[in-house]
PDB file of C-alpha atoms in Angstrom:
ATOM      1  CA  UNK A1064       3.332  14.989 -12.481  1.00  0.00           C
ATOM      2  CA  UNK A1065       3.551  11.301 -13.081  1.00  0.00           C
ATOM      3  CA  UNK A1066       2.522  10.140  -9.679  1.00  0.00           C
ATOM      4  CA  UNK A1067       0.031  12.745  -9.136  1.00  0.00           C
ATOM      5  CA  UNK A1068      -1.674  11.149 -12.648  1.00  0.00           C
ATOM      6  CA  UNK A1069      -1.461   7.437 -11.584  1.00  0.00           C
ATOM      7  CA  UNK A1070      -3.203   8.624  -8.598  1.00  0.00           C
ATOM      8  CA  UNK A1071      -5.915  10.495 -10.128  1.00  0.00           C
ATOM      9  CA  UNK A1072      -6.261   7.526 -12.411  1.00  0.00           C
ATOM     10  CA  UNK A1073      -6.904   5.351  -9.580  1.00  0.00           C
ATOM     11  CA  UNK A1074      -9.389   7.047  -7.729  1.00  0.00           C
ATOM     12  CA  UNK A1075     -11.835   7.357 -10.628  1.00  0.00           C
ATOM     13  CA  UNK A1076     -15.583   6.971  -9.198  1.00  0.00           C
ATOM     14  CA  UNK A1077     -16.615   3.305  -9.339  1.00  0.00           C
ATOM     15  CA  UNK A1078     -19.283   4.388 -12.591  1.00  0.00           C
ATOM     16  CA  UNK A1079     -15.940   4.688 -14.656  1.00  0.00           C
ATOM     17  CA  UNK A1080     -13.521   2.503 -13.410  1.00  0.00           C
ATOM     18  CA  UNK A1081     -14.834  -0.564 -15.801  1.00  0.00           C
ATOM     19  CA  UNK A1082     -12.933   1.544 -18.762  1.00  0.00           C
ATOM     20  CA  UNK A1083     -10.514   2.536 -16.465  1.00  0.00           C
ATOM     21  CA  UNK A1084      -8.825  -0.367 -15.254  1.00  0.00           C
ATOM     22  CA  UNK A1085      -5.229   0.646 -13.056  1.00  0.00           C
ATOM     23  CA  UNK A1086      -4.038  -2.831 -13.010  1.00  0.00           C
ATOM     24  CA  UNK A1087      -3.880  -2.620 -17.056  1.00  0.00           C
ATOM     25  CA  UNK A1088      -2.208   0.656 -17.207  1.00  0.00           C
ATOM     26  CA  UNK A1089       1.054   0.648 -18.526  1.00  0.00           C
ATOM     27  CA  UNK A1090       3.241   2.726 -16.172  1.00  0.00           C
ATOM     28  CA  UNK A1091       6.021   2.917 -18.951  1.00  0.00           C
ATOM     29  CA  UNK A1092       4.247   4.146 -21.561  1.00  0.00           C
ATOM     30  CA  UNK A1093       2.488   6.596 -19.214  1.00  0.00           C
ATOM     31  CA  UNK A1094       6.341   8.036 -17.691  1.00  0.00           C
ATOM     32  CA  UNK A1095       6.974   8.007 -21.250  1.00  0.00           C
ATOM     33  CA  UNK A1096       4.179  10.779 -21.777  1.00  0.00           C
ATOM     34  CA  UNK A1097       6.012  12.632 -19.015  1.00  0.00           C
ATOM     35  CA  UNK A1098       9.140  12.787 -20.998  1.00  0.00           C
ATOM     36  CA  UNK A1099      10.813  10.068 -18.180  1.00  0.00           C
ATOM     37  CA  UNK A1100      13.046   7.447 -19.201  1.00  0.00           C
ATOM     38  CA  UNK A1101      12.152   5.262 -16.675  1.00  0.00           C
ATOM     39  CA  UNK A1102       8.518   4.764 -14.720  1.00  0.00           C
ATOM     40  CA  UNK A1103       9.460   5.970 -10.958  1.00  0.00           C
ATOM     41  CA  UNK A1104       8.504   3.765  -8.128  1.00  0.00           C
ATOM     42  CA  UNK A1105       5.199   4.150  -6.498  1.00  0.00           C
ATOM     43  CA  UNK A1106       3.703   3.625  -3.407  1.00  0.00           C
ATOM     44  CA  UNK A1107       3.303   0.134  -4.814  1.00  0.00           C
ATOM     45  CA  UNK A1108       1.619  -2.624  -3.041  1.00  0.00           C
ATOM     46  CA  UNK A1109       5.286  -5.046  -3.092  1.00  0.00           C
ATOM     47  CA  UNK A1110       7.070  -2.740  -0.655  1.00  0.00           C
ATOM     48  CA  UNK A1111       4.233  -2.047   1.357  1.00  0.00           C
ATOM     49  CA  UNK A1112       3.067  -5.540   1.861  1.00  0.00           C
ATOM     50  CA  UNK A1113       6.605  -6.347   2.866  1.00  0.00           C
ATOM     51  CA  UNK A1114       6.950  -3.408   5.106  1.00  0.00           C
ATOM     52  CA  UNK A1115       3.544  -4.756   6.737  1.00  0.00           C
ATOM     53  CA  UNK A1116       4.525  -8.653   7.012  1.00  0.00           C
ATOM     54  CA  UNK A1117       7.383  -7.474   9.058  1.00  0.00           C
ATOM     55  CA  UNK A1118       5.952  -5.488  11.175  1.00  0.00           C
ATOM     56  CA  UNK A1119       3.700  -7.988  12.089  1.00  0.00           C
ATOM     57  CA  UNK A1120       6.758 -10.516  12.661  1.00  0.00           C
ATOM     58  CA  UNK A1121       8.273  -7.608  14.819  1.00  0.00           C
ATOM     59  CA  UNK A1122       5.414  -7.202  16.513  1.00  0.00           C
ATOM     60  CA  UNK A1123       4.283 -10.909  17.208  1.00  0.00           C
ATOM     61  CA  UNK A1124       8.145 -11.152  18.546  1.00  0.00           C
ATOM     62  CA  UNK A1125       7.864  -8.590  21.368  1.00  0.00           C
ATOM     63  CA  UNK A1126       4.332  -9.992  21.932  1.00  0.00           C
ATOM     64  CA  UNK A1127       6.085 -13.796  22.686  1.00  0.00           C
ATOM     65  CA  UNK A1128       8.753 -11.936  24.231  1.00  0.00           C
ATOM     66  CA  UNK A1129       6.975  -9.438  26.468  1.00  0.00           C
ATOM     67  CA  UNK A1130       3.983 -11.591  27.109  1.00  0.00           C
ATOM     68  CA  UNK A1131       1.746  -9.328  26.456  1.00  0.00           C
ATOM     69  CA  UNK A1132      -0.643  -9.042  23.453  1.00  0.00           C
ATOM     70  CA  UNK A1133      -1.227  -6.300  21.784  1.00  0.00           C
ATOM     71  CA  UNK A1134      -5.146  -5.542  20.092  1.00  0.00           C
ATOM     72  CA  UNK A1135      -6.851  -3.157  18.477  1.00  0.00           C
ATOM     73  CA  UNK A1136     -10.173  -1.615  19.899  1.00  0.00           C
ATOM     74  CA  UNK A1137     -11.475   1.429  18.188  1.00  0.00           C
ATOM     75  CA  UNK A1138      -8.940   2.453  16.236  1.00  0.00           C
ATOM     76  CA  UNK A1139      -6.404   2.249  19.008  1.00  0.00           C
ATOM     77  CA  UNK A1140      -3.772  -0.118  20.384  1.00  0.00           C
ATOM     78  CA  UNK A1141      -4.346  -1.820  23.764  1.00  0.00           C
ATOM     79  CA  UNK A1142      -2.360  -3.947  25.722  1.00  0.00           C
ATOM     80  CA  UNK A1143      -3.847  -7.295  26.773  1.00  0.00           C
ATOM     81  CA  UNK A1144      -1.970 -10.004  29.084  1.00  0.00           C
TER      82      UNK A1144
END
């Protein structure tokens, strides 16, 4: 329903997406055309950015803690003293 439709919405080929801008959709109005009260929570971008900036803080922790330095080489984590 709802989430399946902001999705869609989003991953409108680039020729369309000057009329179709997500940013400028109103996610109320749109859960209202669903018959919701309230819009749900998405994947959104706050949480995940969040989620992200402290998992890097985690991880540069064990790095200081452990010594050893974690990088990325072809899609894959390697460990790098």
């Amino acid at each position: 329903g709802f989430r399946s439709f902001v999705r869609a919405y989003a991953a409108h080929p680039a020729a369309v997406k000057y009329m179709l801008h997500v940013q400028r959709l109103h996610l109320g109005h749109v859960a209202q055309s669903f018959g919701l009260k309230e819009a749900p929570t998405l994947i959104g971008k706050g949480g995940s950015k969040k989620e992200a900036k402290r998992k890097a803080v985690e991880r540069k922790s064990k790095e200081y803690e452990t010594g050893v330095k974690r990088v990325k080489r072809g899609g894959r984590e390697h460990a790098r003293e």
